[in-house]
């Protein structure tokens, strides 16, 4: 197991994510007594949860690098998932680079209007961009509904 990221929400509950070679786990525990409030898991192929962050409504967002999440497959994909405060998945997005390439997100933040911005690196061309070396950084912006802008 790899415990990759941890965050606390506005009520000091602890949200963290971890993974093994086949599964991503997303867990929330009480800061009062340490009891598990919820634990969600879903299949993924060689996943790494790079970051968990929490918005002002206590929704949690996971940034996952893997070779496929749930029923999708492909090397080096980057996925972002949003969960509400009770552990229900709100949305999951998935970006797949060119064959044999990868995308990996490392950090994120929220804009004033609630959009979700992710930064990371890739060795692939993204849309109209041109790879300027072996690796390039990227910035992706998502609406509150998980739509890539």
JSON list of C-alpha atoms in Angstrom, two decimals:
[
{"chain": "A", "resi": 1, "resn": "UNK", "atom": "CA", "xyz": [0.00, 0.00, 0.00]},
{"chain": "A", "resi": 2, "resn": "UNK", "atom": "CA", "xyz": [1.08, 3.51, -0.77]},
{"chain": "A", "resi": 3, "resn": "UNK", "atom": "CA", "xyz": [-0.45, 6.31, 1.32]},
{"chain": "A", "resi": 4, "resn": "UNK", "atom": "CA", "xyz": [0.00, 9.28, -0.95]},
{"chain": "A", "resi": 5, "resn": "UNK", "atom": "CA", "xyz": [-2.01, 12.24, 0.26]},
{"chain": "A", "resi": 6, "resn": "UNK", "atom": "CA", "xyz": [-3.93, 13.56, 3.26]},
{"chain": "A", "resi": 7, "resn": "UNK", "atom": "CA", "xyz": [-6.10, 16.62, 3.93]},
{"chain": "A", "resi": 8, "resn": "UNK", "atom": "CA", "xyz": [-8.44, 17.92, 6.63]},
{"chain": "A", "resi": 9, "resn": "UNK", "atom": "CA", "xyz": [-11.82, 19.53, 6.01]},
{"chain": "A", "resi": 10, "resn": "UNK", "atom": "CA", "xyz": [-13.49, 22.47, 7.77]},
{"chain": "A", "resi": 11, "resn": "UNK", "atom": "CA", "xyz": [-14.75, 20.21, 10.58]},
{"chain": "A", "resi": 12, "resn": "UNK", "atom": "CA", "xyz": [-11.25, 18.73, 11.06]},
{"chain": "A", "resi": 13, "resn": "UNK", "atom": "CA", "xyz": [-12.22, 15.33, 9.67]},
{"chain": "A", "resi": 14, "resn": "UNK", "atom": "CA", "xyz": [-9.27, 13.62, 7.98]},
{"chain": "A", "resi": 15, "resn": "UNK", "atom": "CA", "xyz": [-9.50, 12.55, 4.34]},
{"chain": "A", "resi": 16, "resn": "UNK", "atom": "CA", "xyz": [-6.73, 10.49, 2.82]},
{"chain": "A", "resi": 17, "resn": "UNK", "atom": "CA", "xyz": [-6.11, 8.26, -0.16]},
{"chain": "A", "resi": 18, "resn": "UNK", "atom": "CA", "xyz": [-3.87, 5.33, -0.74]},
{"chain": "A", "resi": 19, "resn": "UNK", "atom": "CA", "xyz": [-3.36, 2.68, -3.38]},
{"chain": "A", "resi": 20, "resn": "UNK", "atom": "CA", "xyz": [-1.85, -0.66, -4.23]},
{"chain": "A", "resi": 21, "resn": "UNK", "atom": "CA", "xyz": [-1.20, -2.13, -7.68]},
{"chain": "A", "resi": 22, "resn": "UNK", "atom": "CA", "xyz": [-4.89, -2.70, -8.43]},
{"chain": "A", "resi": 23, "resn": "UNK", "atom": "CA", "xyz": [-7.03, -0.42, -6.26]},
{"chain": "A", "resi": 24, "resn": "UNK", "atom": "CA", "xyz": [-7.44, 3.19, -5.12]},
{"chain": "A", "resi": 25, "resn": "UNK", "atom": "CA", "xyz": [-8.85, 3.73, -1.60]},
{"chain": "A", "resi": 26, "resn": "UNK", "atom": "CA", "xyz": [-10.38, 7.00, -0.45]},
{"chain": "A", "resi": 27, "resn": "UNK", "atom": "CA", "xyz": [-11.13, 7.23, 3.28]},
{"chain": "A", "resi": 28, "resn": "UNK", "atom": "CA", "xyz": [-12.54, 9.71, 5.77]},
{"chain": "A", "resi": 29, "resn": "UNK", "atom": "CA", "xyz": [-12.02, 9.39, 9.52]},
{"chain": "A", "resi": 30, "resn": "UNK", "atom": "CA", "xyz": [-13.34, 11.30, 12.49]},
{"chain": "A", "resi": 31, "resn": "UNK", "atom": "CA", "xyz": [-10.90, 13.65, 14.17]},
{"chain": "A", "resi": 32, "resn": "UNK", "atom": "CA", "xyz": [-12.81, 13.18, 17.42]},
{"chain": "A", "resi": 33, "resn": "UNK", "atom": "CA", "xyz": [-12.41, 9.44, 17.94]},
{"chain": "A", "resi": 34, "resn": "UNK", "atom": "CA", "xyz": [-10.53, 8.16, 14.87]},
{"chain": "A", "resi": 35, "resn": "UNK", "atom": "CA", "xyz": [-13.46, 6.08, 13.64]},
{"chain": "A", "resi": 36, "resn": "UNK", "atom": "CA", "xyz": [-13.85, 5.45, 9.92]},
{"chain": "A", "resi": 37, "resn": "UNK", "atom": "CA", "xyz": [-16.71, 7.52, 8.50]},
{"chain": "A", "resi": 38, "resn": "UNK", "atom": "CA", "xyz": [-16.46, 6.04, 5.00]},
{"chain": "A", "resi": 39, "resn": "UNK", "atom": "CA", "xyz": [-14.04, 4.10, 2.84]},
{"chain": "A", "resi": 40, "resn": "UNK", "atom": "CA", "xyz": [-14.45, 3.89, -0.92]},
{"chain": "A", "resi": 41, "resn": "UNK", "atom": "CA", "xyz": [-12.36, 1.83, -3.27]},
{"chain": "A", "resi": 42, "resn": "UNK", "atom": "CA", "xyz": [-12.33, 1.36, -7.01]},
{"chain": "A", "resi": 43, "resn": "UNK", "atom": "CA", "xyz": [-10.19, -0.64, -9.41]},
{"chain": "A", "resi": 44, "resn": "UNK", "atom": "CA", "xyz": [-7.24, 0.92, -11.21]},
{"chain": "A", "resi": 45, "resn": "UNK", "atom": "CA", "xyz": [-4.16, -0.43, -12.93]},
{"chain": "A", "resi": 46, "resn": "UNK", "atom": "CA", "xyz": [-0.91, 0.60, -11.16]},
{"chain": "A", "resi": 47, "resn": "UNK", "atom": "CA", "xyz": [-2.43, 3.77, -9.63]},
{"chain": "A", "resi": 48, "resn": "UNK", "atom": "CA", "xyz": [-0.78, 6.54, -7.67]},
{"chain": "A", "resi": 49, "resn": "UNK", "atom": "CA", "xyz": [-2.90, 9.13, -5.87]},
{"chain": "A", "resi": 50, "resn": "UNK", "atom": "CA", "xyz": [-0.81, 12.25, -6.27]},
{"chain": "A", "resi": 51, "resn": "UNK", "atom": "CA", "xyz": [-2.94, 14.68, -4.29]},
{"chain": "A", "resi": 52, "resn": "UNK", "atom": "CA", "xyz": [-6.15, 15.06, -2.29]},
{"chain": "A", "resi": 53, "resn": "UNK", "atom": "CA", "xyz": [-7.60, 18.50, -1.70]},
{"chain": "A", "resi": 54, "resn": "UNK", "atom": "CA", "xyz": [-10.86, 19.67, -0.12]},
{"chain": "A", "resi": 55, "resn": "UNK", "atom": "CA", "xyz": [-13.05, 22.59, -1.17]},
{"chain": "A", "resi": 56, "resn": "UNK", "atom": "CA", "xyz": [-15.10, 24.96, 1.02]},
{"chain": "A", "resi": 57, "resn": "UNK", "atom": "CA", "xyz": [-18.11, 22.58, 0.93]},
{"chain": "A", "resi": 58, "resn": "UNK", "atom": "CA", "xyz": [-15.95, 19.66, 2.16]},
{"chain": "A", "resi": 59, "resn": "UNK", "atom": "CA", "xyz": [-15.98, 17.90, -1.23]},
{"chain": "A", "resi": 60, "resn": "UNK", "atom": "CA", "xyz": [-12.73, 16.02, -1.82]},
{"chain": "A", "resi": 61, "resn": "UNK", "atom": "CA", "xyz": [-10.82, 15.81, -5.09]},
{"chain": "A", "resi": 62, "resn": "UNK", "atom": "CA", "xyz": [-8.32, 13.09, -6.00]},
{"chain": "A", "resi": 63, "resn": "UNK", "atom": "CA", "xyz": [-5.65, 13.38, -8.66]},
{"chain": "A", "resi": 64, "resn": "UNK", "atom": "CA", "xyz": [-4.67, 9.93, -9.88]},
{"chain": "A", "resi": 65, "resn": "UNK", "atom": "CA", "xyz": [-1.95, 8.77, -12.27]},
{"chain": "A", "resi": 66, "resn": "UNK", "atom": "CA", "xyz": [-2.45, 5.24, -13.56]},
{"chain": "A", "resi": 67, "resn": "UNK", "atom": "CA", "xyz": [-2.58, 2.88, -16.50]},
{"chain": "A", "resi": 68, "resn": "UNK", "atom": "CA", "xyz": [-6.38, 2.84, -16.28]},
{"chain": "A", "resi": 69, "resn": "UNK", "atom": "CA", "xyz": [-9.18, 3.61, -13.82]},
{"chain": "A", "resi": 70, "resn": "UNK", "atom": "CA", "xyz": [-12.22, 1.34, -13.53]},
{"chain": "A", "resi": 71, "resn": "UNK", "atom": "CA", "xyz": [-13.11, 0.14, -17.03]},
{"chain": "A", "resi": 72, "resn": "UNK", "atom": "CA", "xyz": [-10.70, 2.40, -18.92]},
{"chain": "A", "resi": 73, "resn": "UNK", "atom": "CA", "xyz": [-7.21, 1.40, -19.94]},
{"chain": "A", "resi": 74, "resn": "UNK", "atom": "CA", "xyz": [-4.13, 2.97, -21.44]},
{"chain": "A", "resi": 75, "resn": "UNK", "atom": "CA", "xyz": [-0.69, 3.91, -20.27]},
{"chain": "A", "resi": 76, "resn": "UNK", "atom": "CA", "xyz": [0.06, 7.09, -18.41]},
{"chain": "A", "resi": 77, "resn": "UNK", "atom": "CA", "xyz": [-3.41, 8.49, -17.97]},
{"chain": "A", "resi": 78, "resn": "UNK", "atom": "CA", "xyz": [-4.36, 11.27, -15.57]},
{"chain": "A", "resi": 79, "resn": "UNK", "atom": "CA", "xyz": [-7.69, 11.08, -13.75]},
{"chain": "A", "resi": 80, "resn": "UNK", "atom": "CA", "xyz": [-9.44, 13.54, -11.45]},
{"chain": "A", "resi": 81, "resn": "UNK", "atom": "CA", "xyz": [-12.34, 12.46, -9.22]},
{"chain": "A", "resi": 82, "resn": "UNK", "atom": "CA", "xyz": [-14.66, 14.55, -7.05]},
{"chain": "A", "resi": 83, "resn": "UNK", "atom": "CA", "xyz": [-16.44, 13.10, -3.99]},
{"chain": "A", "resi": 84, "resn": "UNK", "atom": "CA", "xyz": [-19.03, 14.83, -1.85]},
{"chain": "A", "resi": 85, "resn": "UNK", "atom": "CA", "xyz": [-18.81, 15.11, 1.93]},
{"chain": "A", "resi": 86, "resn": "UNK", "atom": "CA", "xyz": [-20.62, 11.78, 2.41]},
{"chain": "A", "resi": 87, "resn": "UNK", "atom": "CA", "xyz": [-18.31, 9.82, 0.08]},
{"chain": "A", "resi": 88, "resn": "UNK", "atom": "CA", "xyz": [-20.47, 9.71, -3.04]},
{"chain": "A", "resi": 89, "resn": "UNK", "atom": "CA", "xyz": [-18.62, 10.18, -6.31]},
{"chain": "A", "resi": 90, "resn": "UNK", "atom": "CA", "xyz": [-19.79, 13.32, -8.08]},
{"chain": "A", "resi": 91, "resn": "UNK", "atom": "CA", "xyz": [-17.65, 12.91, -11.22]},
{"chain": "A", "resi": 92, "resn": "UNK", "atom": "CA", "xyz": [-14.53, 11.28, -12.66]},
{"chain": "A", "resi": 93, "resn": "UNK", "atom": "CA", "xyz": [-12.59, 12.65, -15.62]},
{"chain": "A", "resi": 94, "resn": "UNK", "atom": "CA", "xyz": [-9.87, 10.91, -17.53]},
{"chain": "A", "resi": 95, "resn": "UNK", "atom": "CA", "xyz": [-7.21, 12.31, -19.86]},
{"chain": "A", "resi": 96, "resn": "UNK", "atom": "CA", "xyz": [-5.24, 9.93, -22.03]},
{"chain": "A", "resi": 97, "resn": "UNK", "atom": "CA", "xyz": [-1.97, 11.04, -23.64]},
{"chain": "A", "resi": 98, "resn": "UNK", "atom": "CA", "xyz": [-0.59, 9.77, -26.96]},
{"chain": "A", "resi": 99, "resn": "UNK", "atom": "CA", "xyz": [0.39, 6.09, -27.04]},
{"chain": "A", "resi": 100, "resn": "UNK", "atom": "CA", "xyz": [3.46, 5.38, -24.92]},
{"chain": "A", "resi": 101, "resn": "UNK", "atom": "CA", "xyz": [3.31, 8.81, -23.22]},
{"chain": "A", "resi": 102, "resn": "UNK", "atom": "CA", "xyz": [2.04, 9.96, -19.83]},
{"chain": "A", "resi": 103, "resn": "UNK", "atom": "CA", "xyz": [0.28, 12.75, -17.95]},
{"chain": "A", "resi": 104, "resn": "UNK", "atom": "CA", "xyz": [0.75, 13.15, -14.21]},
{"chain": "A", "resi": 105, "resn": "UNK", "atom": "CA", "xyz": [-0.88, 15.76, -11.97]},
{"chain": "A", "resi": 106, "resn": "UNK", "atom": "CA", "xyz": [0.92, 16.94, -8.85]},
{"chain": "A", "resi": 107, "resn": "UNK", "atom": "CA", "xyz": [-0.99, 19.81, -7.29]},
{"chain": "A", "resi": 108, "resn": "UNK", "atom": "CA", "xyz": [-4.28, 21.68, -7.52]},
{"chain": "A", "resi": 109, "resn": "UNK", "atom": "CA", "xyz": [-6.16, 24.71, -6.31]},
{"chain": "A", "resi": 110, "resn": "UNK", "atom": "CA", "xyz": [-9.58, 26.32, -6.56]},
{"chain": "A", "resi": 111, "resn": "UNK", "atom": "CA", "xyz": [-10.47, 29.58, -8.27]},
{"chain": "A", "resi": 112, "resn": "UNK", "atom": "CA", "xyz": [-12.77, 32.14, -6.72]},
{"chain": "A", "resi": 113, "resn": "UNK", "atom": "CA", "xyz": [-15.72, 30.81, -8.75]},
{"chain": "A", "resi": 114, "resn": "UNK", "atom": "CA", "xyz": [-15.08, 27.19, -7.67]},
{"chain": "A", "resi": 115, "resn": "UNK", "atom": "CA", "xyz": [-13.26, 25.89, -10.73]},
{"chain": "A", "resi": 116, "resn": "UNK", "atom": "CA", "xyz": [-10.58, 23.30, -10.06]},
{"chain": "A", "resi": 117, "resn": "UNK", "atom": "CA", "xyz": [-7.10, 23.86, -11.51]},
{"chain": "A", "resi": 118, "resn": "UNK", "atom": "CA", "xyz": [-4.54, 21.05, -11.81]},
{"chain": "A", "resi": 119, "resn": "UNK", "atom": "CA", "xyz": [-0.82, 21.30, -12.62]},
{"chain": "A", "resi": 120, "resn": "UNK", "atom": "CA", "xyz": [1.51, 18.51, -13.61]},
{"chain": "A", "resi": 121, "resn": "UNK", "atom": "CA", "xyz": [3.94, 17.21, -16.20]},
{"chain": "A", "resi": 122, "resn": "UNK", "atom": "CA", "xyz": [3.78, 15.27, -19.44]},
{"chain": "A", "resi": 123, "resn": "UNK", "atom": "CA", "xyz": [6.00, 13.89, -22.16]},
{"chain": "A", "resi": 124, "resn": "UNK", "atom": "CA", "xyz": [3.14, 14.17, -24.65]},
{"chain": "A", "resi": 125, "resn": "UNK", "atom": "CA", "xyz": [1.78, 16.97, -26.83]},
{"chain": "A", "resi": 126, "resn": "UNK", "atom": "CA", "xyz": [-1.47, 18.36, -25.44]},
{"chain": "A", "resi": 127, "resn": "UNK", "atom": "CA", "xyz": [-3.95, 19.63, -28.00]},
{"chain": "A", "resi": 128, "resn": "UNK", "atom": "CA", "xyz": [-2.36, 22.45, -29.94]},
{"chain": "A", "resi": 129, "resn": "UNK", "atom": "CA", "xyz": [0.67, 22.67, -27.67]},
{"chain": "A", "resi": 130, "resn": "UNK", "atom": "CA", "xyz": [4.04, 21.46, -28.87]},
{"chain": "A", "resi": 131, "resn": "UNK", "atom": "CA", "xyz": [6.34, 19.56, -26.57]},
{"chain": "A", "resi": 132, "resn": "UNK", "atom": "CA", "xyz": [9.35, 21.80, -26.05]},
{"chain": "A", "resi": 133, "resn": "UNK", "atom": "CA", "xyz": [11.69, 19.22, -24.56]},
{"chain": "A", "resi": 134, "resn": "UNK", "atom": "CA", "xyz": [11.60, 15.85, -22.86]},
{"chain": "A", "resi": 135, "resn": "UNK", "atom": "CA", "xyz": [8.99, 17.00, -20.32]},
{"chain": "A", "resi": 136, "resn": "UNK", "atom": "CA", "xyz": [6.59, 19.92, -20.25]},
{"chain": "A", "resi": 137, "resn": "UNK", "atom": "CA", "xyz": [4.35, 21.26, -17.53]},
{"chain": "A", "resi": 138, "resn": "UNK", "atom": "CA", "xyz": [0.61, 21.56, -17.98]},
{"chain": "A", "resi": 139, "resn": "UNK", "atom": "CA", "xyz": [-2.26, 23.38, -16.34]},
{"chain": "A", "resi": 140, "resn": "UNK", "atom": "CA", "xyz": [-5.80, 22.03, -16.71]},
{"chain": "A", "resi": 141, "resn": "UNK", "atom": "CA", "xyz": [-8.91, 23.79, -15.50]},
{"chain": "A", "resi": 142, "resn": "UNK", "atom": "CA", "xyz": [-12.18, 22.01, -14.69]},
{"chain": "A", "resi": 143, "resn": "UNK", "atom": "CA", "xyz": [-15.61, 23.44, -13.98]},
{"chain": "A", "resi": 144, "resn": "UNK", "atom": "CA", "xyz": [-17.42, 22.49, -10.78]},
{"chain": "A", "resi": 145, "resn": "UNK", "atom": "CA", "xyz": [-19.14, 19.80, -12.88]},
{"chain": "A", "resi": 146, "resn": "UNK", "atom": "CA", "xyz": [-15.87, 18.20, -13.95]},
{"chain": "A", "resi": 147, "resn": "UNK", "atom": "CA", "xyz": [-15.82, 19.56, -17.50]},
{"chain": "A", "resi": 148, "resn": "UNK", "atom": "CA", "xyz": [-12.32, 20.25, -18.81]},
{"chain": "A", "resi": 149, "resn": "UNK", "atom": "CA", "xyz": [-12.11, 23.86, -20.00]}
]
